[in-house]
Amino acid sequence: MIFRSPFPDVEIPDVGLPELLFGDISGRAANPALVDGSSGRTLSYGELAAMVDKVAAALAARGVAKGDVVGIFSPNTPFYAVAFHGILRAGAAATTVNSLYTADELASQLRDSGATRLFTISAFLDRAEAAAKAEGVRVSEIVVMDGAEGHPSLADLLATDAAPPDVVINAETDLAVLPYSSGTTGRAKGVMLTHRNLVANILQVQQLIDVGEHTRVLAMLPFFHIYGMQVTMNAALYAGAAVVTMPKFELPEFLRVVSEHRTDRVYIAPPVAVALAKHPIVDSYDLSPMKVLFSGAAPLDEELAAAVRARLGCTIRQGYGMTEMSPVSHMIPDDRDDISIGTVGVIIPNMECKLVDPGTGEEVGEGVPGELWCKGPNVMAGYLNNRDATDATLDTDGFLHTGDVAVIDADGVVSIVDRVKELIKYKGYQVPPAELEALLLTHPLIADAAVIGVRDSEGEEVPKAFVVRQQAAELDAAAVMAFVAEKVAPYKKVRVVEFLDAIPKSASGKILRKDLRAREN
Ligand code: ATP
Ligand code: MG
């Protein structure tokens, strides 16, 4: 059974991303495009578009052309967007690198993607230089955006008199970006996304949200990850919004920026919702500017979300996606207050999906959990240098096998259960760790939690909870187990508890259960 989008298809023009965003900004040239949340420094749309052209011209003068790959290793700043769109405008593809990466990890992405140049900042130069020297890395030049001895700066690139190159983008086939998946379940994979993939997803989502020139978006999620890149940067710039950047997440600074820069649309991952629901300092800030809080990248529990809504009085929305879908496939539209905020809403325009029993391969219908398969113009061209992974993920009918278990209701509203591979199998029953994590977070003395399957003395897989206590809280393992046992079917009971100071999470906001599993061995 194929589930189709409830929305009519949107038209996807045959243009490259820079043209979609900057092709006609005449009506908004003086409006703010990017605002540095720390310094307040602002780039208008006119300045941004002019800088993008200059960077493209300077890159073209250095020989960068279609088919080339250029890396970006930088925290979010307004100049990230300048580098990003300059690279695409020159016809090259951008590979965006996790700011937390070590020199070795950076080198491996540069090597795998074949990047020939790298944009970075002076604070990251040690790692960038070490990576550029590593064996097999082809980077011949490092542009240090804020300047450093011996390297060109962004100002040097912007000083060019040359006109931007005349590149013809074939949106359907030309790669725009090579982001890497988050590496939550294993090694991060390079994802080949074309201009059409990115353009499509921006337009598919635009129909469902109220974002325009009146909007001030908080861009705290990293631009290197597809969610920050496409949703907080590109879709917002397409709509003409002001994008307020933050280099990293720190709760007090986040609260200050929301309140002082009056950002009305704030994109987060669930760990931020946990802090907004539970942290005492939240009450010291005026968060009334924040009208919509949008969560994605990992499961957001309904009760937790409702607690944030009650505390802050904002609208909460949730979306689902993955790097491989540029990234969004499902979301709760802005105007659908009737959809539960614990779900990921409905499938976006131009997409269809199926649910497939991972055991039997049979398609299932409403109300029955199955692996979510999705098809649409935003689905990747494939994994880079990884034919086996591509073949295992993209089938010959064009459906992407997400690896996530979902349930769809009679109204087409989708709930994500958990990743297929992370379901705990207790005596033949399946236990989704995400459900237990959400339940644990409802305990007032629990600040954070994660659940994995571990083997008991009989070799049976059982749920184990890692729990972070609220500051100064007295809570023991027996109390945690009793709390869960009271609320779930017996096979879902937590049978082992360990207390930690913090739950390991990725930069994109996901619980790193693989790191917790590694501790067990
Ligand atoms: P890797 O594929 O390298 O192991 P990853 O899958 O975490 O890492 P991303 O592409 O960043 O890399 O994340 C996509 C995944 O995030 C989805 O497959 C899903 O498991 C999870 N996800 C995203 N949004 C949601 C959501 N709203 N609810 C539940 N899970 C979500
Ligand atoms: Mg994945």
Coordinates of C-alpha atoms and ligand atoms in Angstrom, one line a residue:
M1 CA 0.0 0.0 0.0
I2 CA 1.4 3.3 -1.0
F3 CA 0.7 6.3 1.2
R4 CA 0.7 9.6 -0.8
S5 CA 1.1 13.1 0.4
P6 CA -2.1 14.9 1.3
F7 CA -0.8 17.9 -0.5
P8 CA -0.8 18.6 -4.2
D9 CA 2.6 18.4 -5.8
V10 CA 4.6 21.6 -6.0
E11 CA 6.5 22.6 -9.1
I12 CA 10.3 22.2 -8.9
P13 CA 12.0 24.6 -11.2
D14 CA 15.1 23.3 -13.1
V15 CA 17.6 25.7 -11.4
G16 CA 20.6 25.4 -9.3
L17 CA 20.4 26.3 -5.6
P18 CA 22.3 29.7 -5.8
E19 CA 19.9 30.8 -8.6
L20 CA 16.8 29.7 -6.5
L21 CA 18.1 31.7 -3.6
F22 CA 19.7 34.7 -5.1
G23 CA 18.3 34.8 -8.7
D24 CA 15.9 37.6 -7.8
I25 CA 16.5 39.4 -4.5
S26 CA 15.8 42.9 -5.9
G27 CA 12.8 43.3 -3.5
R28 CA 14.8 42.5 -0.4
A29 CA 18.4 43.6 -1.1
A30 CA 18.5 45.8 2.0
N31 CA 16.8 43.3 4.3
P32 CA 18.9 41.4 6.8
A33 CA 19.9 37.9 5.5
L34 CA 22.4 36.8 8.2
V35 CA 23.0 38.2 11.7
D36 CA 25.9 37.0 13.9
G37 CA 24.1 36.3 17.2
S38 CA 27.3 37.0 19.2
S39 CA 28.4 40.3 17.6
G40 CA 25.2 41.5 16.0
R41 CA 27.1 42.0 12.7
T42 CA 24.6 41.8 9.8
L43 CA 24.8 40.9 6.1
S44 CA 21.9 42.1 4.0
Y45 CA 20.6 40.0 1.1
G46 CA 22.3 42.4 -1.3
E47 CA 25.7 42.1 0.5
L48 CA 25.3 38.3 0.7
A49 CA 24.6 37.9 -3.0
A50 CA 27.5 40.1 -4.0
M51 CA 29.9 38.2 -1.7
V52 CA 28.7 34.9 -3.0
D53 CA 29.5 36.1 -6.6
K54 CA 33.0 37.3 -5.5
V55 CA 33.9 34.1 -3.8
A56 CA 32.7 32.2 -6.9
A57 CA 34.8 34.4 -9.1
A58 CA 37.9 34.0 -6.9
L59 CA 37.5 30.2 -6.8
A60 CA 37.0 30.1 -10.5
A61 CA 40.2 32.1 -11.0
R62 CA 42.0 29.5 -8.9
G63 CA 40.7 26.8 -11.3
V64 CA 37.8 25.5 -9.2
A65 CA 35.1 24.3 -11.6
K66 CA 32.2 21.8 -12.0
G67 CA 33.1 18.4 -10.7
D68 CA 35.3 19.8 -7.9
V69 CA 34.7 19.4 -4.2
V70 CA 35.5 22.1 -1.6
G71 CA 35.3 21.5 2.1
I72 CA 34.0 23.8 4.9
F73 CA 35.2 23.2 8.4
S74 CA 33.7 26.0 10.5
P75 CA 31.1 26.8 13.2
N76 CA 28.0 28.7 12.1
T77 CA 28.7 32.4 11.3
P78 CA 27.3 34.6 8.5
F79 CA 30.4 33.9 6.5
Y80 CA 29.7 30.2 6.5
A81 CA 26.8 31.0 4.2
V82 CA 29.1 33.1 2.0
A83 CA 31.6 30.3 1.6
F84 CA 28.9 27.6 1.1
H85 CA 27.0 29.5 -1.7
G86 CA 30.2 30.8 -3.2
I87 CA 31.4 27.2 -3.7
L88 CA 28.1 26.1 -5.3
R89 CA 27.9 29.3 -7.4
A90 CA 31.4 28.3 -8.8
G91 CA 29.8 25.0 -9.9
A92 CA 31.6 22.9 -7.3
A93 CA 30.1 20.8 -4.5
A94 CA 30.6 21.6 -0.8
T95 CA 31.5 18.9 1.7
T96 CA 30.6 20.2 5.1
V97 CA 32.6 18.9 8.1
N98 CA 31.6 18.4 11.7
S99 CA 33.3 21.1 13.8
L100 CA 34.1 18.6 16.5
Y101 CA 36.1 16.3 14.2
T102 CA 39.7 15.6 15.0
A103 CA 42.4 16.1 12.4
D104 CA 42.2 12.4 11.5
E105 CA 38.4 12.5 11.1
L106 CA 38.6 15.6 9.0
A107 CA 41.4 14.0 6.9
S108 CA 39.2 11.0 6.3
Q109 CA 36.3 13.1 5.0
L110 CA 38.6 15.2 2.8
R111 CA 40.2 12.1 1.4
D112 CA 36.9 10.3 0.8
S113 CA 35.2 13.3 -0.8
G114 CA 38.3 14.3 -2.9
A115 CA 38.1 17.9 -1.7
T116 CA 40.8 20.1 -3.3
R117 CA 40.3 23.2 -1.1
L118 CA 39.1 23.9 2.4
F119 CA 37.5 26.9 4.1
T120 CA 38.0 27.1 7.8
I121 CA 38.6 29.6 10.7
S122 CA 41.8 30.5 12.5
A123 CA 40.6 28.6 15.7
F124 CA 40.4 25.4 13.7
L125 CA 43.6 25.9 11.6
D126 CA 45.7 23.4 13.6
R127 CA 43.3 20.6 12.8
A128 CA 42.9 21.8 9.2
E129 CA 46.6 22.0 8.5
A130 CA 47.3 18.6 10.0
A131 CA 44.5 17.1 7.9
A132 CA 45.6 18.7 4.7
K133 CA 49.0 17.1 5.2
A134 CA 47.6 13.6 5.7
E135 CA 48.3 10.9 3.1
G136 CA 45.8 10.8 0.3
V137 CA 44.3 14.3 1.0
R138 CA 44.3 16.5 -2.0
V139 CA 43.7 19.9 -0.4
S140 CA 46.1 22.4 -2.0
E141 CA 44.8 25.5 -0.3
I142 CA 43.2 26.5 3.0
V143 CA 41.1 29.6 3.1
V144 CA 41.1 30.9 6.7
M145 CA 38.0 33.0 6.7
D146 CA 39.0 35.3 9.5
G147 CA 42.6 35.4 8.3
A148 CA 45.9 33.7 9.4
E149 CA 49.5 34.2 8.4
G150 CA 50.4 32.3 5.2
H151 CA 46.8 31.6 4.0
P152 CA 44.3 33.5 2.0
S153 CA 41.4 35.0 3.9
L154 CA 37.8 35.5 2.9
A155 CA 38.6 39.2 2.5
D156 CA 41.4 38.3 0.0
L157 CA 38.8 36.3 -2.0
L158 CA 36.3 39.1 -1.8
A159 CA 38.9 41.6 -3.1
T160 CA 38.7 40.1 -6.6
D161 CA 37.5 42.3 -9.6
A162 CA 36.6 39.3 -11.6
A163 CA 33.0 38.5 -12.6
P164 CA 31.5 35.3 -11.4
P165 CA 32.0 32.4 -13.7
D166 CA 29.4 31.4 -16.2
V167 CA 28.6 27.9 -15.1
V168 CA 25.6 26.0 -16.4
I169 CA 24.2 23.8 -13.7
N170 CA 22.4 20.7 -14.6
A171 CA 20.2 20.5 -11.5
E172 CA 19.2 16.9 -12.0
T173 CA 22.7 15.5 -12.1
D174 CA 25.2 18.0 -10.7
L175 CA 26.1 17.5 -7.1
A176 CA 25.6 20.5 -4.8
V177 CA 26.7 19.0 -1.5
L178 CA 28.4 16.0 0.0
P179 CA 27.3 16.1 3.6
Y180 CA 28.1 13.1 5.8
S181 CA 25.4 11.2 7.8
S182 CA 25.7 11.7 11.5
G183 CA 27.5 8.5 12.2
T184 CA 25.0 7.6 14.9
T185 CA 24.9 3.9 14.0
G186 CA 28.4 3.4 12.5
R187 CA 30.8 5.2 10.2
A188 CA 29.4 8.4 8.7
K189 CA 28.6 8.0 5.0
G190 CA 29.1 10.6 2.3
V191 CA 25.7 11.5 0.8
M192 CA 25.5 12.7 -2.7
L193 CA 22.8 15.4 -3.0
T194 CA 22.1 17.2 -6.3
H195 CA 21.0 20.8 -6.8
R196 CA 17.5 19.4 -7.6
N197 CA 17.5 17.4 -4.3
L198 CA 18.1 20.6 -2.3
V199 CA 15.9 22.9 -4.4
A200 CA 13.1 20.4 -4.2
N201 CA 13.2 20.0 -0.4
I202 CA 13.2 23.7 0.2
L203 CA 10.0 24.1 -2.0
Q204 CA 8.3 21.0 -0.6
V205 CA 8.7 22.3 2.9
Q206 CA 7.9 26.0 2.1
Q207 CA 4.3 25.1 1.4
L208 CA 3.8 23.9 5.0
I209 CA 5.4 26.6 7.0
D210 CA 4.8 30.3 7.6
V211 CA 8.3 31.6 7.0
G212 CA 8.9 34.8 5.1
E213 CA 10.5 38.2 5.3
H214 CA 8.8 38.8 8.6
T215 CA 10.5 35.8 10.2
R216 CA 13.7 35.7 12.3
V217 CA 15.1 32.2 12.4
L218 CA 17.5 31.0 15.0
A219 CA 20.4 29.0 13.3
M220 CA 22.0 27.3 16.3
L221 CA 22.0 23.8 14.7
P222 CA 25.2 23.3 12.8
F223 CA 25.2 24.2 9.2
F224 CA 27.5 21.2 8.5
H225 CA 24.6 18.9 9.3
I226 CA 21.8 18.7 6.7
Y227 CA 19.1 20.0 9.1
G228 CA 21.0 23.2 9.9
M229 CA 22.2 23.5 6.3
Q230 CA 18.8 23.1 4.6
V231 CA 16.2 24.0 7.1
T232 CA 17.8 26.8 9.1
M233 CA 20.0 28.3 6.4
N234 CA 18.8 27.6 2.8
A235 CA 15.0 27.4 3.3
A236 CA 15.1 30.5 5.5
L237 CA 17.2 32.4 2.9
Y238 CA 14.8 31.3 0.2
A239 CA 11.9 32.7 2.1
G240 CA 13.7 36.0 2.8
A241 CA 13.9 35.5 6.5
A242 CA 16.7 36.9 8.8
V243 CA 19.0 34.0 9.9
V244 CA 20.6 34.6 13.3
T245 CA 23.7 32.4 13.7
M246 CA 25.1 30.8 16.8
P247 CA 28.5 29.0 16.7
K248 CA 27.5 26.3 19.2
F249 CA 24.9 25.4 21.8
E250 CA 25.2 26.7 25.3
L251 CA 22.0 27.1 27.2
P252 CA 22.5 30.6 28.6
E253 CA 23.8 32.0 25.3
F254 CA 20.9 30.3 23.4
L255 CA 18.4 31.9 25.8
R256 CA 20.1 35.3 25.5
V257 CA 20.1 35.2 21.7
V258 CA 16.5 34.2 21.4
S259 CA 15.5 37.0 23.8
E260 CA 17.8 39.8 22.5
H261 CA 17.6 39.0 18.8
R262 CA 13.9 38.3 19.1
T263 CA 14.0 35.1 17.0
D264 CA 10.4 33.9 16.4
R265 CA 11.2 30.6 14.8
V266 CA 13.7 28.4 16.6
Y267 CA 14.9 25.1 15.3
I268 CA 16.2 22.5 17.8
A269 CA 17.0 18.9 18.4
P270 CA 15.4 17.1 21.4
P271 CA 18.2 17.6 23.9
V272 CA 17.4 21.4 23.8
A273 CA 13.8 20.6 24.6
V274 CA 14.9 18.6 27.6
A275 CA 16.8 21.7 28.8
L276 CA 13.9 24.0 28.1
A277 CA 11.5 21.8 30.0
K278 CA 13.7 21.2 33.0
H279 CA 16.5 23.7 33.5
P280 CA 15.8 26.4 36.2
I281 CA 17.7 29.2 34.4
V282 CA 15.1 29.2 31.6
D283 CA 12.9 31.3 33.9
S284 CA 15.4 34.2 34.0
Y285 CA 14.9 35.0 30.3
D286 CA 12.1 36.6 28.3
L287 CA 11.5 34.0 25.7
S288 CA 8.2 35.6 24.5
P289 CA 9.6 36.4 21.0
M290 CA 9.8 32.6 20.3
K291 CA 6.5 31.8 18.6
V292 CA 7.4 28.4 17.0
L293 CA 9.8 25.8 18.4
F294 CA 10.5 23.2 15.8
S295 CA 12.2 19.9 16.7
G296 CA 13.8 17.3 14.5
A297 CA 16.7 14.9 14.2
A298 CA 15.7 12.5 17.0
P299 CA 12.5 11.5 18.8
L300 CA 10.6 14.3 20.7
D301 CA 8.3 12.9 23.3
E302 CA 4.8 14.4 23.4
E303 CA 4.8 14.8 27.2
L304 CA 8.2 16.6 27.2
A305 CA 7.1 18.8 24.3
A306 CA 3.9 19.6 26.1
A307 CA 5.9 20.6 29.2
V308 CA 8.0 23.0 27.1
R309 CA 4.8 24.5 25.6
A310 CA 3.2 25.0 29.0
R311 CA 6.4 26.6 30.3
L312 CA 7.1 28.9 27.4
G313 CA 3.7 29.4 25.7
C314 CA 5.0 28.7 22.2
T315 CA 3.8 26.5 19.4
I316 CA 5.7 23.2 19.0
R317 CA 6.2 21.4 15.8
Q318 CA 8.1 18.3 14.9
G319 CA 9.6 17.0 11.6
Y320 CA 11.4 13.8 10.5
G321 CA 14.1 13.4 8.0
M322 CA 17.6 12.1 7.2
T323 CA 20.6 13.3 5.3
E324 CA 19.6 11.0 2.5
M325 CA 16.4 13.0 2.0
S326 CA 17.8 16.5 1.9
P327 CA 16.5 16.0 4.8
V328 CA 12.8 16.4 5.4
S329 CA 10.1 13.8 4.5
H330 CA 7.5 14.3 7.2
M331 CA 6.5 17.3 9.3
I332 CA 3.6 18.8 11.2
P333 CA 2.5 21.8 9.1
D334 CA 2.4 25.1 11.0
D335 CA -1.4 25.4 10.8
R336 CA -2.2 21.9 12.1
D337 CA -2.8 22.3 15.8
D338 CA -4.8 19.1 15.6
I339 CA -1.8 16.8 15.0
S340 CA -0.1 15.4 18.1
I341 CA 3.3 17.0 18.7
G342 CA 4.6 13.5 19.6
T343 CA 4.2 12.5 16.0
V344 CA 6.2 13.6 12.9
G345 CA 3.1 14.7 11.1
V346 CA 2.3 14.0 7.5
I347 CA 4.4 13.3 4.3
I348 CA 5.4 16.5 2.5
P349 CA 4.3 17.3 -1.1
N350 CA 5.8 15.3 -4.1
M351 CA 6.6 12.3 -1.8
E352 CA 5.1 8.9 -1.2
C353 CA 5.9 6.2 1.3
K354 CA 5.3 2.6 2.3
L355 CA 5.7 0.6 5.5
V356 CA 7.4 -2.7 5.2
D357 CA 7.7 -5.5 7.7
P358 CA 11.5 -5.8 8.2
G359 CA 11.2 -9.5 8.9
T360 CA 8.9 -10.7 6.0
G361 CA 9.4 -7.9 3.5
E362 CA 5.6 -7.6 3.2
E363 CA 4.0 -4.1 3.0
V364 CA 1.8 -3.3 6.0
G365 CA -1.1 -0.9 6.4
E366 CA -2.4 1.6 8.9
G367 CA -1.8 0.9 12.5
V368 CA 0.9 -1.7 11.9
P369 CA 4.6 -0.9 12.5
G370 CA 6.9 -1.3 9.6
E371 CA 10.1 0.1 8.1
L372 CA 9.5 3.4 6.5
W373 CA 10.4 3.6 2.8
C374 CA 10.2 7.0 1.1
K375 CA 10.3 8.2 -2.5
G376 CA 10.5 11.8 -3.9
P377 CA 12.7 14.4 -5.7
N378 CA 14.6 15.1 -2.5
V379 CA 16.0 11.5 -2.2
M380 CA 19.8 11.3 -2.7
A381 CA 21.6 10.2 -5.8
G382 CA 23.5 7.6 -3.6
Y383 CA 26.3 7.2 -1.1
L384 CA 29.7 8.4 -2.3
N385 CA 32.2 5.7 -3.0
N386 CA 29.9 3.1 -1.4
R387 CA 28.0 1.1 -4.0
D388 CA 27.0 -1.6 -1.5
A389 CA 25.4 0.8 0.9
T390 CA 23.6 2.6 -1.9
D391 CA 22.2 -0.7 -3.2
A392 CA 21.1 -1.7 0.3
T393 CA 19.3 1.6 0.8
L394 CA 17.9 2.7 -2.5
D395 CA 15.8 0.2 -4.3
T396 CA 15.2 -0.1 -8.0
D397 CA 11.7 1.5 -7.6
G398 CA 13.4 4.6 -6.2
F399 CA 12.3 4.0 -2.6
L400 CA 14.8 4.9 0.1
H401 CA 14.8 2.4 3.0
T402 CA 15.1 4.7 6.0
G403 CA 16.0 2.1 8.6
D404 CA 13.4 3.5 10.9
V405 CA 10.3 1.8 12.2
A406 CA 7.1 3.9 11.9
V407 CA 3.4 3.6 12.3
I408 CA 0.8 5.5 10.2
D409 CA -2.7 6.3 11.4
A410 CA -5.9 6.6 9.5
D411 CA -5.3 10.3 8.9
G412 CA -1.9 9.7 7.4
V413 CA -0.1 10.9 10.6
V414 CA 3.2 9.1 11.2
S415 CA 4.9 8.2 14.5
I416 CA 8.5 7.1 14.5
V417 CA 9.0 4.1 16.8
D418 CA 12.8 3.7 16.6
R419 CA 15.6 2.5 14.3
V420 CA 15.1 -1.1 13.1
K421 CA 18.5 -2.0 14.3
E422 CA 18.1 -0.5 17.8
L423 CA 14.9 -2.3 18.8
I424 CA 15.6 -4.5 21.8
K425 CA 14.4 -8.0 21.5
Y426 CA 13.3 -9.3 24.9
K427 CA 12.0 -12.9 24.7
G428 CA 10.7 -12.4 21.3
Y429 CA 9.0 -9.1 22.1
Q430 CA 10.3 -5.8 20.6
V431 CA 11.1 -3.0 23.0
P432 CA 11.8 0.5 21.4
P433 CA 14.5 2.1 23.5
A434 CA 13.1 5.6 22.5
E435 CA 9.8 4.8 24.3
L436 CA 11.6 4.0 27.5
E437 CA 13.9 7.1 27.2
A438 CA 10.8 9.3 26.9
L439 CA 9.2 7.7 29.9
L440 CA 12.3 8.1 32.0
L441 CA 12.4 11.8 31.1
T442 CA 9.0 12.3 32.7
H443 CA 10.5 11.5 36.1
P444 CA 11.0 14.8 37.9
L445 CA 14.4 13.6 39.4
I446 CA 15.8 12.5 36.0
A447 CA 17.6 15.1 34.0
D448 CA 18.4 12.8 31.0
A449 CA 18.3 9.1 30.0
A450 CA 19.3 6.6 27.4
V451 CA 18.4 3.0 26.9
I452 CA 20.2 0.1 25.1
G453 CA 19.8 -3.7 25.1
V454 CA 22.4 -5.7 27.1
R455 CA 22.7 -9.4 27.7
D456 CA 21.7 -10.8 31.1
S457 CA 23.4 -13.8 32.7
E458 CA 21.2 -16.1 30.7
G459 CA 22.1 -14.4 27.4
E460 CA 18.7 -12.8 27.1
E461 CA 18.7 -9.2 25.7
V462 CA 17.2 -6.9 28.3
P463 CA 16.7 -3.1 28.5
K464 CA 19.3 -1.2 30.4
A465 CA 18.8 2.5 31.3
F466 CA 21.6 5.0 31.7
V467 CA 20.3 7.8 33.9
V468 CA 21.5 11.3 34.7
R469 CA 20.0 12.5 38.0
Q470 CA 18.8 16.1 38.4
Q471 CA 21.3 18.1 40.4
A472 CA 21.3 17.0 44.1
A473 CA 18.5 14.5 43.5
E474 CA 18.4 11.3 45.5
L475 CA 17.4 8.4 43.2
D476 CA 18.5 4.8 43.2
A477 CA 18.3 2.0 40.6
A478 CA 15.4 0.3 42.3
A479 CA 13.3 3.5 42.2
V480 CA 14.1 3.9 38.5
M481 CA 13.1 0.4 37.7
A482 CA 9.9 0.6 39.9
F483 CA 8.9 3.9 38.1
V484 CA 9.1 2.3 34.7
A485 CA 7.6 -1.1 35.8
E486 CA 4.5 0.7 37.0
K487 CA 3.9 2.3 33.6
V488 CA 4.8 -0.3 30.9
A489 CA 3.9 -3.9 29.9
P490 CA 6.1 -6.4 31.8
Y491 CA 8.3 -7.3 28.8
K492 CA 9.3 -3.6 28.5
K493 CA 10.6 -3.3 32.1
V494 CA 14.1 -1.7 32.6
R495 CA 16.1 -4.5 34.2
V496 CA 19.5 -2.8 34.7
V497 CA 20.2 0.8 35.6
E498 CA 23.5 2.8 35.7
F499 CA 23.9 6.4 36.7
L500 CA 26.1 8.7 34.5
D501 CA 27.0 12.4 34.6
A502 CA 26.0 12.9 31.0
I503 CA 24.5 11.0 28.1
P504 CA 26.8 10.9 25.0
K505 CA 25.2 12.8 22.2
S506 CA 26.3 13.7 18.7
A507 CA 26.6 17.3 17.5
S508 CA 23.3 16.9 15.6
G509 CA 21.5 16.0 18.9
K510 CA 21.3 12.3 18.8
I511 CA 21.9 9.9 21.6
L512 CA 25.0 7.9 20.8
R513 CA 23.7 4.5 21.9
K514 CA 26.7 2.9 20.1
D515 CA 29.0 4.6 22.6
L516 CA 27.0 3.2 25.5
R517 CA 27.1 -0.2 24.0
A518 CA 30.9 0.1 23.6
R519 CA 31.1 0.7 27.4
E520 CA 29.5 -2.7 28.0
N521 CA 32.3 -4.7 26.4
Ligands
ATP1 P1 24.1 7.4 10.5 O1 23.2 7.1 9.4 O2 25.4 7.8 10.0 O3 24.1 6.3 11.5 P2 22.1 9.2 11.4 O4 21.1 8.3 10.8 O5 21.8 9.6 12.8 O6 23.5 8.6 11.3 P3 21.1 11.6 10.1 O7 20.9 11.6 8.7 O8 21.6 12.9 10.7 O9 22.2 10.5 10.5 O10 19.8 11.3 10.9 C1 18.7 10.6 10.3 C2 18.0 9.8 11.4 O11 17.6 10.6 12.5 C3 16.8 9.1 11.0 O12 17.0 7.9 10.3 C4 16.1 8.8 12.3 O13 16.6 7.6 12.9 C5 16.5 10.0 13.1 N1 15.4 11.0 13.2 C6 15.3 12.2 12.5 N2 14.2 12.9 12.9 C7 13.6 12.2 13.8 C8 12.3 12.3 14.5 N3 11.6 13.4 14.5 N4 12.0 11.3 15.4 C9 12.7 10.2 15.5 N5 13.9 10.0 14.8 C10 14.3 11.0 14.0
MG2 MG 21.2 7.2 9.0

